[in-house]
Amino acid sequence: MSPGLPDVPHKIQMHAAPAAQAPVTLRLPIAGMTCVSCVGRVERALRAVPGVRRADVHLGQEQALVEADATVGLAALIAAVERAGYEVPVRQTSLPIEGMTCASCVGRVERALQRVDGVVEASVNLATERASLTVLPSTSDAALEVAVEKAGYAVAHGGADALAWARGGAAPSAELSSARTPRATGGWEQVGDGMRALIRGTDAWGPVFLALALAFPLVAPMALAPLGIDAMPPAWVQWLLATPVQFVLGARFYRAGWKALRAGAGNMDLLVAIGTSAAYGLSVYLMLRHADHGGAPHLYFEASAAVIALVLLGKALEARAKRRTADAIRALNALRPDTARVLRDGAEVELPLERVRPGDIVCVRPGERIAVDGVVTEGRSHVDESLLTGESMPVARGPGERVTGGAINAEGALRVRTTAVGGESTLARVIRLVESAQAAKAPIQRTVDRVSAVFVPVVMGVALLTLVGWSVAGVGWEEALVHAVSVLVIACPCALGLATPTAIMAGTGVAAQRGILIKDAQALELAHAVAVVAFDKTGTLTEGRPQVVALHPAPGHTEDDLLRLAAALQQGSEHPLARAVDRHAAQAGIAVPPAQALQALPGRGVRGQVQGRTLWLGSARLLAEHGLDAGPLADAAQALQAQGRTVSWLLDASPGAAAECIGLLAFGDAIKPSARQAVARLHALGVRTVMLTGDNLGSAQAVARELGIDDLRAEVLPGDKAAAVAALRAGGAVVAMVGDGINDAPALAAADVGIAMSTGTDVAMQTAGVTLMRGDPGLVADAIDVSRRTYATIRRGLFWAFAYNVVGIPLAAAGQLSPVVAGAAMALSSVSVVTNALWLTRWRGTALPFEKTPGRPRFS
C-alpha cells in the first residue's frame, strides 16, 4: 500500500524543471477500492496514461496523487480509472453567465473554466447563456465564478433580467433558463405579475427606442438626399444627438469590449466599440477642424448612432426570439404545483410540496393538477398527461394504476399514494433531460467554435488592411477609415454562435412537447442520419401483456398440474410471461405451492425446486439441453408457433431420475394498433426496419409479416442483441435500437441512437439517448423526423451565418457598404439565424395515439 499522500493543492503544484517540461500534480478521489490489489490496479492504470510520470494511490484516503505533464487532462485520468473498474466521483453543476454576446465569448468562458482546478469538462451555450460543468467534488463554485469574472464576464445571482442586459449585462434569457414560471393565486397577484412584466419589458426596450429616436434625425436626411432635399441638421445638433447614443446607450459595448481586451481576446462588442468610436471620433475631428473655416464637411455621426441603435434593436429581437425557443422548459415548469392536499389524521391538510414525503396520501379534486408521482388508492378518473407525453386524449386511471405529477385530473376525485416528489419526480427528470439536451453541444458546434476562436482577430486584421490599402490607394485617410469601420461593424460572430444552440433548443423543446425526450445533442444530431431501425418485439411493437392462450400437458399429466408447477416457478418474477402465468393461475383458482432455489436463465427461462422436484421452464433450448424432444406435443407446438404464439416448455430434471417433459404453455401478445403505421412511416422516410427478439422464430415471423418488417433476427439472447446491432452498423449504416426492457439495455448502448419506451424499465431509459414518453412506436419516426428537421435547420443557419460573413466582409472592405448598411446587416444576421430556428416550433409530428378513432384531429 502506498504511504499517506502529501498535503498538496488539488491540481497545481509546480516542480523545479524547465518551463516547457514542468509537471503538474493532480489529486483524484477514487471510489470502489477495497484492498491492496485495488491500489496496484489503479496505479498501473494511471501510470499507463501517456504523459503521467508518477502515480501514488492511498487506500485509506481513497485518493490518487498523480504527477504528469501539463498536457494531461483530468478526463484522460478519469477514463483510465474507469477502465480499471473503479470510479472518480464527479458532480454536475451549471452557472448562468452574464455578458456573452457572440461565439468568441463562448470560447473564452470555456477556456477560463477549463483552467480551474478540478474541472473535467466545461461547455458553454450562447443561446441558454449557461455553462454546464463536470467537476470534482472538491471544486468550489466560488473558484468557477472567479474564473468567469477574470475572463470578463459575470455569474448571474438570482438571474439576469432585461434591465441588467440594457445596462450592459447579458441579454434576457429564456425566463432564466429553468426558473419557475410564477402562478398567481388571486386577482391582485395577477395584476402585480402583469405590472412587473410590463416594467421588465419597458426596461428592455426603452434603450432601444431611445437610441432609434436619437438616430432617426441623422439617418432620415440620408434617405432624402437623393431627392435633392438637404435636411441634415447642423454639426452641433448631430453631435448632441449622437453623443448620448455613443457613450450612454452604447456604454455596454465599451464595458464588454474592455473586459475582452483585459482577458486578451476579442468579441462582437469590441468590434462595435472600435468601429463606432472611429466613426464618432472622425466626425468630431472634422467638425472641430472646419469650425473656424465655415463650410460643412460630411460627418459620420449618423453611422455611429445608427450602428449602435440597430445593434441594440437586433439584440433585443434576438433575445425575444431566444425566449421563444425555450417555451418547452417554461411550459414544463408551469406544470409544477406549489402545494398538495395531504391526508393527515383523517383530515385534508394543504402543505407546501417540499413537505410531502413518499408514502403520503395526496387528495386530488376534479380539475386540479396532480402534485406528485404516485399510485391511485381510491377513486376513478381520466387524467390529461398531454404536456408530459404528447398524448392528446385523457387516459383512464383507477386503483393500482400510476399517475404522474403535473397531469390534470378530470372528473373524479382521487387519492394517490406518493411514490416520488421533488427532484425524483417524473416531471423533474423530464425537465432535467430537456435542459441537459439544450445545454449540450452538438458535434458540429465544436467546429464552429474553432472558427469563432480566431474570428475577431482575423476581422480586426482585415479592417487594418482595409485602412492601409485604401490610404495607399490615395482616397484619403478619412474615407479609408470609413471603409475599415464598415468591416468592423458588419462582421458578426453572433450568428455563428447562435445557429446551432438555438436550433437544438427549439428542436428538443418541441420534441419534448410531443412526448419525445432527447437526452443529448449528439443523439439529436446522429438521429437525422439513421438508416436502420432495429425493434425489440415484446412491449415495443406488441402490448407487452401476454396472456396464456393454451395449455398442453404431456401424457400422464393434467392441465392443473402443468399450470400449478409453472406458476410456482414464476412467483415474484416481473417478467411479462411470468405475470401472465400468475394471472391465469389466479383466475383458475389454482393453489400455487412455494418454490426454492429459483434461478433465472438468461434467454432460456427459469429453474427452481418445487415440492422436492427440480423443474425448468423456458424456451425449446431446454429440451435440447436435456436430450429431450417434443414427442406428441411437437405438432401442437408447431401449430401454435405458426400462429405467432410464444411457447414455453416445463421440464422435470430432478437428480437421480430421467428428465421428462411435463407440457407446454402458449402465450399470445397483441400487436400495438400504431405499430403497422409506425413501420410504414419509417419506410416512407427511407429507413430499413429490423426486428431483434428472443422469441421463437414462428412467433417473430408472424409479427414481422403483419407489420411489414424488412428483416428478422429471432431467438436472440440478450447478450447477442448488442452483437446483432454491431453487425448492422458494420456496413457503415447509422443504426437506432428501440426497446423497453432490461435485456435491451446492451443493444441500446451499442446502437448509434438508443430509443427507449418510457413504459419499460428505468435501465433502458437511462441507457438510451432518446426516450418516448408513451409506448407508441409511431413516435420513432417522429423522433427521426424532428432530428432531420433540426439538423437541416442547423445547416441552414450555419450556411447563412458563414455566407453572410464571407460575402459581407469583402464587400465592406471593397467600399461597397456604408457603416449604416453594415450595421443593419449585422443586426439582421443574428435575428435571421434565431428566427430560422423558430420555424422548428411549428413542427407537430404525425403519430396518432388512437388511430382507430375516426375523425379525430392530430394532437398539437
XYZ file of C-alpha atoms in Angstrom, residues 405 430 438 582 636 830:
6
model
C -47.185 14.769 -11.151
C -38.025 15.312 -17.811
C -30.437 22.136 -24.688
C -49.751 -15.825 -12.339
C -49.250 -28.668 -31.227
C -28.345 37.271 -35.774
